Coordinates of C-alpha atoms in Angstrom, one line a residue:
X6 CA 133.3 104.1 57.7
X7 CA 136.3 106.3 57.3
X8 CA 136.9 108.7 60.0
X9 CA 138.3 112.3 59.4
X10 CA 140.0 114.3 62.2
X11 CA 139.8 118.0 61.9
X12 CA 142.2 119.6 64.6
X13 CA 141.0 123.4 65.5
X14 CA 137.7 124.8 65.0
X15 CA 138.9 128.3 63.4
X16 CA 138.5 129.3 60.1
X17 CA 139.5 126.9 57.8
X18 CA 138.5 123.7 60.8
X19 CA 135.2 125.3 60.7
X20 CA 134.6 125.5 56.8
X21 CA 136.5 122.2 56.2
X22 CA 133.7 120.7 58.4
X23 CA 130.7 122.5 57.2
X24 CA 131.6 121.8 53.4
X25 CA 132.4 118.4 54.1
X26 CA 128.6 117.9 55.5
X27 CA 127.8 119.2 52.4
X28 CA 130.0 117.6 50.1
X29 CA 130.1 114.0 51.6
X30 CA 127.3 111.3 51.4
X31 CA 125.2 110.0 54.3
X32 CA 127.5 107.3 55.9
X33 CA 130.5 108.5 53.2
X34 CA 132.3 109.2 56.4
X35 CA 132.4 109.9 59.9
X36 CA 133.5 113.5 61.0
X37 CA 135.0 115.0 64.2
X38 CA 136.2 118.4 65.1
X39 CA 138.3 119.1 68.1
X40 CA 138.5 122.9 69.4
X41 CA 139.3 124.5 73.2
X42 CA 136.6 126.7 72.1
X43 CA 132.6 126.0 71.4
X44 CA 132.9 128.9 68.6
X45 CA 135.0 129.9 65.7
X46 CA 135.8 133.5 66.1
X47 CA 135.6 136.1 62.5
X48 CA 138.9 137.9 63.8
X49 CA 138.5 140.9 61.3
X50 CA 135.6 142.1 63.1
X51 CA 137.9 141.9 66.5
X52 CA 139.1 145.6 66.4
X53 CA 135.3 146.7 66.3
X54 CA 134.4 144.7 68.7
X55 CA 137.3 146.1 71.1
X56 CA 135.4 149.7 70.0
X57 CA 131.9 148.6 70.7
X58 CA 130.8 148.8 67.5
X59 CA 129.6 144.9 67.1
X60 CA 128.6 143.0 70.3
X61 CA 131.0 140.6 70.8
X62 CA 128.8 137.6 70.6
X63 CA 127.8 138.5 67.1
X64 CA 131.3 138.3 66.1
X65 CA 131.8 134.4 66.2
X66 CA 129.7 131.6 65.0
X67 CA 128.9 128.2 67.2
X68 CA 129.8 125.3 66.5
X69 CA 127.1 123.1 67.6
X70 CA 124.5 125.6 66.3
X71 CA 125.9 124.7 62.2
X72 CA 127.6 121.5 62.4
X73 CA 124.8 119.6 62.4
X74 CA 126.5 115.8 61.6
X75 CA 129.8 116.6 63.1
X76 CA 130.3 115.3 66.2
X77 CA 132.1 118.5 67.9
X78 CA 134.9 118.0 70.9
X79 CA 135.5 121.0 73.1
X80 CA 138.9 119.5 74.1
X81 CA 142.8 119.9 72.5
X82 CA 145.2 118.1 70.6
X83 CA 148.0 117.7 72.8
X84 CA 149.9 114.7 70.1
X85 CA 149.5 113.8 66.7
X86 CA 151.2 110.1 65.8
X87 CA 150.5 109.9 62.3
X88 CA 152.8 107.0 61.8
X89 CA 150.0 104.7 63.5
X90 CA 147.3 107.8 62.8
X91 CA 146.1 108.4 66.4
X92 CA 145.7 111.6 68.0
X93 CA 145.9 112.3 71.4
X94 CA 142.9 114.4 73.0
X95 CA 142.8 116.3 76.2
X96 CA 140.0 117.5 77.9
X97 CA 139.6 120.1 80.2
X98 CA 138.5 117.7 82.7
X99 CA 139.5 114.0 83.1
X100 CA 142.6 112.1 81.6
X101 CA 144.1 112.5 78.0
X102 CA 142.7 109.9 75.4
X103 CA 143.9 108.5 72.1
X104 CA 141.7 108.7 68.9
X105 CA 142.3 106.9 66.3
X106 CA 141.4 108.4 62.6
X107 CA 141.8 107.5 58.8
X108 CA 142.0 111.2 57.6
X109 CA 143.7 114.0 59.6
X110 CA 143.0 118.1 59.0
X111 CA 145.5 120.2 60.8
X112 CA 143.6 123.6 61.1
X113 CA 144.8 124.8 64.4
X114 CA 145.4 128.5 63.2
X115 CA 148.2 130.4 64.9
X116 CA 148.7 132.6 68.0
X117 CA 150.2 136.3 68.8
X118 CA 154.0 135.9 68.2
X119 CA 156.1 137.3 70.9
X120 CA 159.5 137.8 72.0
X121 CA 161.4 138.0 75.3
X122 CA 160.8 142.0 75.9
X123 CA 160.7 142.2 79.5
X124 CA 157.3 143.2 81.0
X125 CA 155.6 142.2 78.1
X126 CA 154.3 138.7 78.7
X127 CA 153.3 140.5 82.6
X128 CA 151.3 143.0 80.9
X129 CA 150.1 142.8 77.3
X130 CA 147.3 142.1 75.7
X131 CA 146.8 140.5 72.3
X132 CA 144.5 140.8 69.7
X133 CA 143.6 136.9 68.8
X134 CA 139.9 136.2 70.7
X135 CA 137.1 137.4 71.5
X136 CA 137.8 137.5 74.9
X137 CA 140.9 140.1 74.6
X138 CA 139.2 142.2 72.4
X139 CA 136.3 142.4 74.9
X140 CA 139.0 142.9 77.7
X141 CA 140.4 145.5 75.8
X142 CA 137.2 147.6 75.1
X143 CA 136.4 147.3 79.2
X144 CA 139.7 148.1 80.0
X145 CA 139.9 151.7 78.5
X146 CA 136.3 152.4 79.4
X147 CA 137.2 151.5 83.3
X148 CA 140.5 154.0 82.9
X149 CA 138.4 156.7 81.9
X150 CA 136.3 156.1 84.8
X151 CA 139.1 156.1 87.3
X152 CA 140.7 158.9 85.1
X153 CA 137.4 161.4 85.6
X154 CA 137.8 161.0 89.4
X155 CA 141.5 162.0 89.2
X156 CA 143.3 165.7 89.2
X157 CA 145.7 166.6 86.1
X158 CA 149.3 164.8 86.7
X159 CA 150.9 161.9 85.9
X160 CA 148.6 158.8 87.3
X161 CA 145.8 160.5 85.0
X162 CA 148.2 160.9 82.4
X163 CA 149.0 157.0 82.7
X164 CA 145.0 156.0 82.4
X165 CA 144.6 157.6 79.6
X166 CA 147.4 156.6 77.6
X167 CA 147.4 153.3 75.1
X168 CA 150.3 152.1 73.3
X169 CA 149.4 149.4 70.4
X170 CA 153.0 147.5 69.1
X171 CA 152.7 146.3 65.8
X172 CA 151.7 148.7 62.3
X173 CA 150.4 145.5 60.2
X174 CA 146.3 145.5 59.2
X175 CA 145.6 144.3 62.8
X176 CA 147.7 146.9 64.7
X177 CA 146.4 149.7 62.3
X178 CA 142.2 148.5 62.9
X179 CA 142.9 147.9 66.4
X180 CA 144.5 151.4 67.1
X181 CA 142.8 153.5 65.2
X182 CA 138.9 151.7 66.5
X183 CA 140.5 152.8 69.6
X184 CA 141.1 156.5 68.7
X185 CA 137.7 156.7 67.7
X186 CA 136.1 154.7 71.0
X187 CA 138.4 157.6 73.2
X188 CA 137.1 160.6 70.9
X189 CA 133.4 159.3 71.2
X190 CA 134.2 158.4 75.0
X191 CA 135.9 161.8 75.8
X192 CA 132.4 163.8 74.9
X193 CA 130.8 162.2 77.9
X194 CA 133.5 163.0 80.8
X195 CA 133.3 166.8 81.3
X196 CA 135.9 166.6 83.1
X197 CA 138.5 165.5 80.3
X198 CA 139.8 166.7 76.9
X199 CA 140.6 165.5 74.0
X200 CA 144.1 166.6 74.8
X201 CA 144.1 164.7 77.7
X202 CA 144.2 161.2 75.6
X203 CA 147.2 160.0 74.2
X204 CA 147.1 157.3 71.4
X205 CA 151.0 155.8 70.4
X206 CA 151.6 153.2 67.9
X207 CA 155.0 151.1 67.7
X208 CA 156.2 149.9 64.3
X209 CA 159.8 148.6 63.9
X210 CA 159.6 148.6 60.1
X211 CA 159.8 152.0 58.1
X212 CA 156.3 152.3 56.8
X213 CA 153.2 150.5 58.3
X214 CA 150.1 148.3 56.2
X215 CA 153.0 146.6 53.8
X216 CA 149.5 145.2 52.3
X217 CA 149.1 148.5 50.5
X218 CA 150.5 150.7 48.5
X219 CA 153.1 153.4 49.9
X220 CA 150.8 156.6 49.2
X221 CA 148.0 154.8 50.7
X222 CA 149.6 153.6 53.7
X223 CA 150.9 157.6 53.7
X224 CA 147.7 158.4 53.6
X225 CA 146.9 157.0 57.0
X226 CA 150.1 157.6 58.9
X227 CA 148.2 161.6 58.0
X228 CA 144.9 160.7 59.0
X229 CA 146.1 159.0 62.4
X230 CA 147.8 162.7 62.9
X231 CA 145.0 164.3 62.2
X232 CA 143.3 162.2 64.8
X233 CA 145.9 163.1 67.1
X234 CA 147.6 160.1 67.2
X235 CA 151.2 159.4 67.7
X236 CA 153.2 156.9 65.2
X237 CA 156.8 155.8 65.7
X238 CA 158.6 154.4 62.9
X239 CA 161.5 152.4 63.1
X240 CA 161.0 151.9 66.8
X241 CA 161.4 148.7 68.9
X242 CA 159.8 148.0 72.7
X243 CA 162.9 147.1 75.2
X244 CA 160.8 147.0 77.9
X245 CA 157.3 147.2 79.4
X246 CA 158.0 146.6 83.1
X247 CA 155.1 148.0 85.3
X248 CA 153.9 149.4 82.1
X249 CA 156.4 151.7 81.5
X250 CA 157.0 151.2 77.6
X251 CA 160.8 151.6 77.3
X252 CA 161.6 152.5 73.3
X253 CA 164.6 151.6 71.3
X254 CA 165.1 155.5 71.3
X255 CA 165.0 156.2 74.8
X256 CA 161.3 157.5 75.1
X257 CA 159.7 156.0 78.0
X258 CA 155.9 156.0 77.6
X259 CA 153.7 155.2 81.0
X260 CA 150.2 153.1 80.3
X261 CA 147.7 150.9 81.4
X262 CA 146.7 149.6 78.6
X263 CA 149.6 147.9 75.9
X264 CA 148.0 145.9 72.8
X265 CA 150.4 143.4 70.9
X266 CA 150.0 143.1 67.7
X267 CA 153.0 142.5 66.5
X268 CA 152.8 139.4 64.0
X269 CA 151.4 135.8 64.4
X270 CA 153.1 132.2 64.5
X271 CA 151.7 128.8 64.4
X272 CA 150.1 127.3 67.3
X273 CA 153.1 125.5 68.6
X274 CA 151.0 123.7 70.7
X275 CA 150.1 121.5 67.4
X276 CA 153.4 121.7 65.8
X277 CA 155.6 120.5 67.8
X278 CA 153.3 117.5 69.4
X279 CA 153.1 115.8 66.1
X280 CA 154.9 114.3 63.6
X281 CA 154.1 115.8 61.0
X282 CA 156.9 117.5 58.4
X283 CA 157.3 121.1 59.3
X284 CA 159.4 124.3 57.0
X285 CA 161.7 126.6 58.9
X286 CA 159.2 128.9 59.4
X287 CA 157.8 126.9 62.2
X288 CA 154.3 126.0 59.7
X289 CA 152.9 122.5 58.6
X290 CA 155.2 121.7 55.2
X291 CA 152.0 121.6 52.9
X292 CA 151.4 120.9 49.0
X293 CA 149.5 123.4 47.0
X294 CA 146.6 120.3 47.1
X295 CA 146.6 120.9 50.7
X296 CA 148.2 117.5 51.2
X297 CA 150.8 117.4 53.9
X298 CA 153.8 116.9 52.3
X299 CA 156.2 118.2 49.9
X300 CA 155.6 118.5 46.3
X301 CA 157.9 115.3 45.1
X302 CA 156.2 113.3 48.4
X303 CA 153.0 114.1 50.0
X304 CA 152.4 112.5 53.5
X305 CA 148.7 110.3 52.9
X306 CA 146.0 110.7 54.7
X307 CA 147.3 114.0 56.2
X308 CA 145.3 117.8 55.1
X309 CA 146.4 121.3 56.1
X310 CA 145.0 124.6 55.5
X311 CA 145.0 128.1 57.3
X312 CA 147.5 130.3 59.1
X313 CA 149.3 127.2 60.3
X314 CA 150.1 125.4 57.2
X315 CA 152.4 126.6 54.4
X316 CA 150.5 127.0 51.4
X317 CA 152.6 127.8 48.2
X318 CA 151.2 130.7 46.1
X319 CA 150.9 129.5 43.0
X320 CA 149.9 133.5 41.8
X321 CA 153.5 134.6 42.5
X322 CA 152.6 137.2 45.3
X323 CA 152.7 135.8 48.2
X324 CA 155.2 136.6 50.5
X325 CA 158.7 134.4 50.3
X326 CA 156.3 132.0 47.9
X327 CA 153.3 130.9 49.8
X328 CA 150.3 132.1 50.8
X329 CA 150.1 134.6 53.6
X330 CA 147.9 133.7 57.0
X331 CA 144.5 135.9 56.4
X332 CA 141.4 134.9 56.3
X333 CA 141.0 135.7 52.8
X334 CA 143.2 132.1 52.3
X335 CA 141.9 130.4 54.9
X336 CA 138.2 130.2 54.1
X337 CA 138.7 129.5 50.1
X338 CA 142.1 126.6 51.3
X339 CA 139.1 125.4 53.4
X340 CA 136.1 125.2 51.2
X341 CA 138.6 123.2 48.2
X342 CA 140.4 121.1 51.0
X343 CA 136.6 119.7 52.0
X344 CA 136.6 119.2 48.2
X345 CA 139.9 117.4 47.3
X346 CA 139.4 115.0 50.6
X347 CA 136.3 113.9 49.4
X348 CA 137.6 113.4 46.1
X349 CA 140.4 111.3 47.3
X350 CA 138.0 109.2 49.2
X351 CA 136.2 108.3 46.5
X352 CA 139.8 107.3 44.1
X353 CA 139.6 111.2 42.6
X354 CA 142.2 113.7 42.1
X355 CA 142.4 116.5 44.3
X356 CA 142.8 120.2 42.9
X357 CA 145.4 122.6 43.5
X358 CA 145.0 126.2 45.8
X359 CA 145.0 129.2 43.8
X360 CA 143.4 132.2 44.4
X361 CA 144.6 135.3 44.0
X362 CA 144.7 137.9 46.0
X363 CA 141.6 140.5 46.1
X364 CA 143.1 143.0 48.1
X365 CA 143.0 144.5 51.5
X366 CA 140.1 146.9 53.4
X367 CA 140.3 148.2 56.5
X368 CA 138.1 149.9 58.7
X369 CA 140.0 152.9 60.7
X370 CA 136.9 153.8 62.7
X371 CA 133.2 155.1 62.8
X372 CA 133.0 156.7 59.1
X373 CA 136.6 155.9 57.8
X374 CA 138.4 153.1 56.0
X375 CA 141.2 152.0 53.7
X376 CA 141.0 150.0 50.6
X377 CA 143.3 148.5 48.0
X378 CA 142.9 146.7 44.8
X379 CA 145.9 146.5 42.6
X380 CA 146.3 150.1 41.9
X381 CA 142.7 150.8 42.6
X382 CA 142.7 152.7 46.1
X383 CA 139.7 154.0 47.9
X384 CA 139.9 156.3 51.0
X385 CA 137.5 158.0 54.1
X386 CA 133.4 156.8 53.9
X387 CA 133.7 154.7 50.6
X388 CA 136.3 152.6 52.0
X389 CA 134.8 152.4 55.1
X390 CA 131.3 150.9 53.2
X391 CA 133.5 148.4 51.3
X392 CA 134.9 147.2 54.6
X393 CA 132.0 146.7 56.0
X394 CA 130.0 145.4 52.9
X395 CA 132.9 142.9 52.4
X396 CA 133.3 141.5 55.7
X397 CA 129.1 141.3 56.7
X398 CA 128.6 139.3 53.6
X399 CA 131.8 137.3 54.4
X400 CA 130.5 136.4 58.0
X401 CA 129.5 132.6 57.5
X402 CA 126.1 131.7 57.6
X403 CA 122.9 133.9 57.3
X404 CA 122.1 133.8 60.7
X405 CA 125.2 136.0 61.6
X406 CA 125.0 137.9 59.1
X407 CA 121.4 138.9 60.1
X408 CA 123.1 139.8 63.4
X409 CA 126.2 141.7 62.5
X410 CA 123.8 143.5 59.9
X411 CA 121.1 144.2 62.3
X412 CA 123.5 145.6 64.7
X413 CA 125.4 148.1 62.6
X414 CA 121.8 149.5 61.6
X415 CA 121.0 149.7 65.1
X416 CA 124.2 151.5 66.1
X417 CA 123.5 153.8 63.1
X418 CA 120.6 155.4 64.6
X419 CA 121.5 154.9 68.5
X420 CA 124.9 155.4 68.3
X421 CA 127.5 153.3 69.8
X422 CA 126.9 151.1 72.9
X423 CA 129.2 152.4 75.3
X424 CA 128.3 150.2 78.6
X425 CA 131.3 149.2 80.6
X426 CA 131.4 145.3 81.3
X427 CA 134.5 144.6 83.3
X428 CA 133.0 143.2 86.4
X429 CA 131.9 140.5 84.4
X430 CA 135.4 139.3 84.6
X431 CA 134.7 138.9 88.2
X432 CA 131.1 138.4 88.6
X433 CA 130.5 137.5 92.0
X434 CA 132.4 140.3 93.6
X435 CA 129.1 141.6 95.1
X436 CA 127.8 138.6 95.9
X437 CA 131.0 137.6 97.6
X438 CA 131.1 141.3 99.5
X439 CA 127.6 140.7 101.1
X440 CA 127.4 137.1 101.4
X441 CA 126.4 135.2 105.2
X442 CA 129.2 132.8 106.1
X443 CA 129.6 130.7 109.1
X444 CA 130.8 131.5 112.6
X445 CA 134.0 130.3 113.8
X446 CA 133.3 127.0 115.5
X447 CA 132.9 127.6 119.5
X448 CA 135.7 125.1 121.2
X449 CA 136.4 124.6 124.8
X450 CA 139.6 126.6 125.2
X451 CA 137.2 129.5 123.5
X452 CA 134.6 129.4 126.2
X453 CA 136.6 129.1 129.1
X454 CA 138.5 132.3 127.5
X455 CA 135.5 134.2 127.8
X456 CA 134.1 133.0 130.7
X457 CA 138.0 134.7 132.3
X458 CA 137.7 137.8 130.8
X459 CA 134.7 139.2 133.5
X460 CA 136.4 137.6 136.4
X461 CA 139.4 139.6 136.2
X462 CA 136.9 143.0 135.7
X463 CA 135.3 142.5 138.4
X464 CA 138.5 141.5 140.9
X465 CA 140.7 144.9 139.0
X466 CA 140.9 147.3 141.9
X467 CA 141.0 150.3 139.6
X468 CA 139.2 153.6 139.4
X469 CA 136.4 153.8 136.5
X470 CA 137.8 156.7 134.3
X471 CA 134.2 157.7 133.3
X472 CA 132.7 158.2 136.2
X473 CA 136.1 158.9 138.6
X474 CA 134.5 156.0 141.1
X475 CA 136.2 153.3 142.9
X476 CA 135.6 150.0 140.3
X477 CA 133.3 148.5 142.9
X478 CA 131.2 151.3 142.7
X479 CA 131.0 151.2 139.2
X480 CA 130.5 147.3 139.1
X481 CA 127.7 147.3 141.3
X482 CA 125.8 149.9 138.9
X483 CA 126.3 147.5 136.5
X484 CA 122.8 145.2 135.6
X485 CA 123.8 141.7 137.5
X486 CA 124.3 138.8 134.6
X487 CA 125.6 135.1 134.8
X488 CA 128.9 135.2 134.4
X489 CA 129.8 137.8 136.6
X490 CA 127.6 135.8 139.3
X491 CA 129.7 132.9 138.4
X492 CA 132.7 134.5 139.0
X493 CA 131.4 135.3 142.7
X494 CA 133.9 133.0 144.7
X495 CA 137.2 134.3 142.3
X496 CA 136.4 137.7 144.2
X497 CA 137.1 136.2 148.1
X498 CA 140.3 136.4 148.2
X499 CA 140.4 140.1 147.5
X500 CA 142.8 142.3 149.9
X501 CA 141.0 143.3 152.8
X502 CA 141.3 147.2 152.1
X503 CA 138.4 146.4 149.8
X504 CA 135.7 144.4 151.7
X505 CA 133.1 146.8 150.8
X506 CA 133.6 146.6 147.3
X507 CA 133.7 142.6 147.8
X508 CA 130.4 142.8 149.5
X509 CA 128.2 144.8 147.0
X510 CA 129.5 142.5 144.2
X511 CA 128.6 139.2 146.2
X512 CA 124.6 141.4 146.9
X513 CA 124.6 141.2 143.0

């Protein structure tokens, strides 16, 4: 039986995988995903989550719970050695292992693409997993917290300041979900103002959304200012030490709270531990069949699809010629890669990837969207609706829709669910604060160290600075107890100025 090797569990590993189970016959071929992660993760709905308007476990999908003939590996790919097609594995725990495999999909997605700005790897967050987002929405909660508790000046100043880099569709969700969180946090803290939040957004290119059209993504830059949020165009980070955002024009901005979202690269974790062909761009060198390869030479048995392949767009509009990493691409590369593999397995040929583009929605908090359709462009609730509408019937599988769904109709009527979760990052601080632990083991230096310490008392010839007594007097008031019998003969060789005090010690 032929077996397949789907690397990454994202998007377009997920759908491969689920459309092969579909599309292949029962013992066609044997399937395996390998993913760090038990869950593929619906990224667009990240930015809500980080607002607590979805509960983050709504926004991904498991695995083990859909696959049901995959046999799932919550592990990496470290190496890829296509030349003898083995793969090598390594778990969390135990050794790295080779796997040997017939077919190999390269769906590993990509990560947030940094550069060497000092402070920033120290103290930025991205906007990638569910786990940042959810970091992200605790964080700001916890400053406002701290913040409440603080007089006017500069530290409260610092809490209450975020500072998202990047203007794309990520950085734009992300910051303005954020502006609405603060406004809808800022009603429950008496004792701050609106005034007392500040919102900035970093963009080093002259405009932000290049997805859009310019009057649209005008349109926003006024609605962000309306919200009283603070845009810098053609701005750069040079620094971020102790969070203390230094700008290309001087500006120094304090924070505790600094979002990257500043562009994405393939996961070089993948690339470069293969052999695989790879474009300058850093991306899997792919066909527009999804065959690794080029278009003269594809490489056999090898697939790729999603944010870390280069996909040619066949429509014309993508971005230097191939398609850009979305999840618009990645789903619809997945669902006809599943498709042209098993069509190759069984002597067909495979299709060509082309899909054009539908647009681009955006959700810019509670009430208020973006979207853009050619020259069709829709602003404010209706935008907001089609963002929603578009990504809850995009959520794979009706199960999670049901949940997303059932959530945003709960929020509707109850509002949105502003509990604080950022001790769960450290959950057994209180267990840890109260906990019994063990005495010190008792040795015999110890003992005899104790055993010293009423002998020399007892023998100190000193007034009692209580009572103003001679320290006999005061010792023999004391209750009698074993040691200080024991230490009976220590006190014979006491000067004789002080036989009375000598003698009521030895009548204890």
């Amino acid at each position: 039986m032929p077996k397949i090797l789907i690397v990454g569990g994202g998007y377009a590993g997920f759908y491969t995988a689920w459309k092969l189970e579909k599309h292949l016959r029962k013992g066609e071929a044997e399937v395996t995903m390998v993913d760090p992660l038990p869950y593929m993760t619906y990224q667009p709905f990240l930015p809500e989550v980080a607002a607590g308007s979805i509960e983050a476990r709504h926004a991904v999908v498991a695995h083990r719970r859909h696959l049901k003939r995959t046999n799932v590996i919550t592990a990496k790919v470290t190496g890829i050695d296509h030349a003898n097609k083995v793969a090598t594995i390594t778990p969390e725990l135990g050794e790295p292992y080779e796997f040997a495999y017939d077919q190999i999909v390269v769906t590993a997605g990509a990560v947030s693409r940094t550069f060497p700005i000092p402070g920033i790897a120290d103290n930025a967050i991205g906007l990638k997993t569910i786990e940042e987002a959810v970091a992200v929405r605790d964080r700001l909660m916890s400053n406002f917290d701290r913040a409440a508790s603080l007089p006017a000046g500069p530290e409260r100043d610092r809490l209450l300041t975020v500072v998202v880099v990047g203007g794309g569709f990520a950085g734009i969700e992300a910051f303005a979900e954020l502006r609405s969180l603060a406004s809808a946090l800022v009603s429950k803290y008496p004792q701050l103002s609106f005034d007392d939040t500040h919102f900035h957004l970093i963009e080093a290119m002259g405009r932000i959304m290049p997805e859009v059209s310019l009057p649209t993504s005008e349109w926003v830059l006024k609605d962000l200012a309306k919200r009283g949020a603070f845009v810098h165009l053609d701005t750069q980070v040079t620094g971020a030490v102790d969070g203390n955002v230094e700008l290309s024009t001087g500006e120094v901005i304090p924070t505790d709270l600094i979002v990257w979202t500043a562009g994405v690269m393939a996961n070089p974790t993948v690339v470069r531990g293969g052999d695989l062909p790879v474009e300058e761009r850093g991306r899997i060198a792919t066909r527009a069949d999804l065959r690794v390869g080029t278009a003269e030479a594809p490489v056999e048995g090898a697939w790729a699809a999603g944010d870390i392949s280069a996909v040619p767009d066949l429509t014309g509009g993508g971005v230097g010629g191939y398609c850009v990493p979305n999840a618009q691409h990645a789903v619809r590369q997945a669902k006809l890669l599943a498709k042209n593999l098993v069509a190759v397995l069984r002597g067909e040929e495979p299709k060509e990837y082309f899909h054009k583009n539908l647009g681009a929605v955006a959700g810019l908090g509670l009430y208020n969207g973006v979207f853009q359709s050619g020259k069709i462009a829709l602003k404010g609730f209706v935008a907001w609706i089609a963002h929603r509408g578009y990504h809850g019937l995009a959520m794979p599988s009706w199960e999670r829709k049901f949940r997303v769904l059932w959530g945003w109709w709960n929020n509707l009527w109850l509002g949105r669910d502003l509990v604080n979760l950022q001790t769960v990052q450290n959950p057994r601080y209180v267990f840890e604060e109260f906990a019994a632990r063990p005495r010190p083991a008792v040795t015999t230096e110890t003992v005899k160290t104790v055993e010293a310490k009423p002998v020399e008392k007892a023998a100190a010839p000193v007034a009692d600075k209580a009572t103003k007594k001679p320290a006999a007097k005061a010792a023999a008031a004391k209750p009698a107890t074993a040691k200080t019998a024991a230490a009976k003969p220590a006190t014979a060789k006491a000067p004789a100025a002080k036989k009375p005090a000598a003698k009521k010690v030895a009548a204890k």
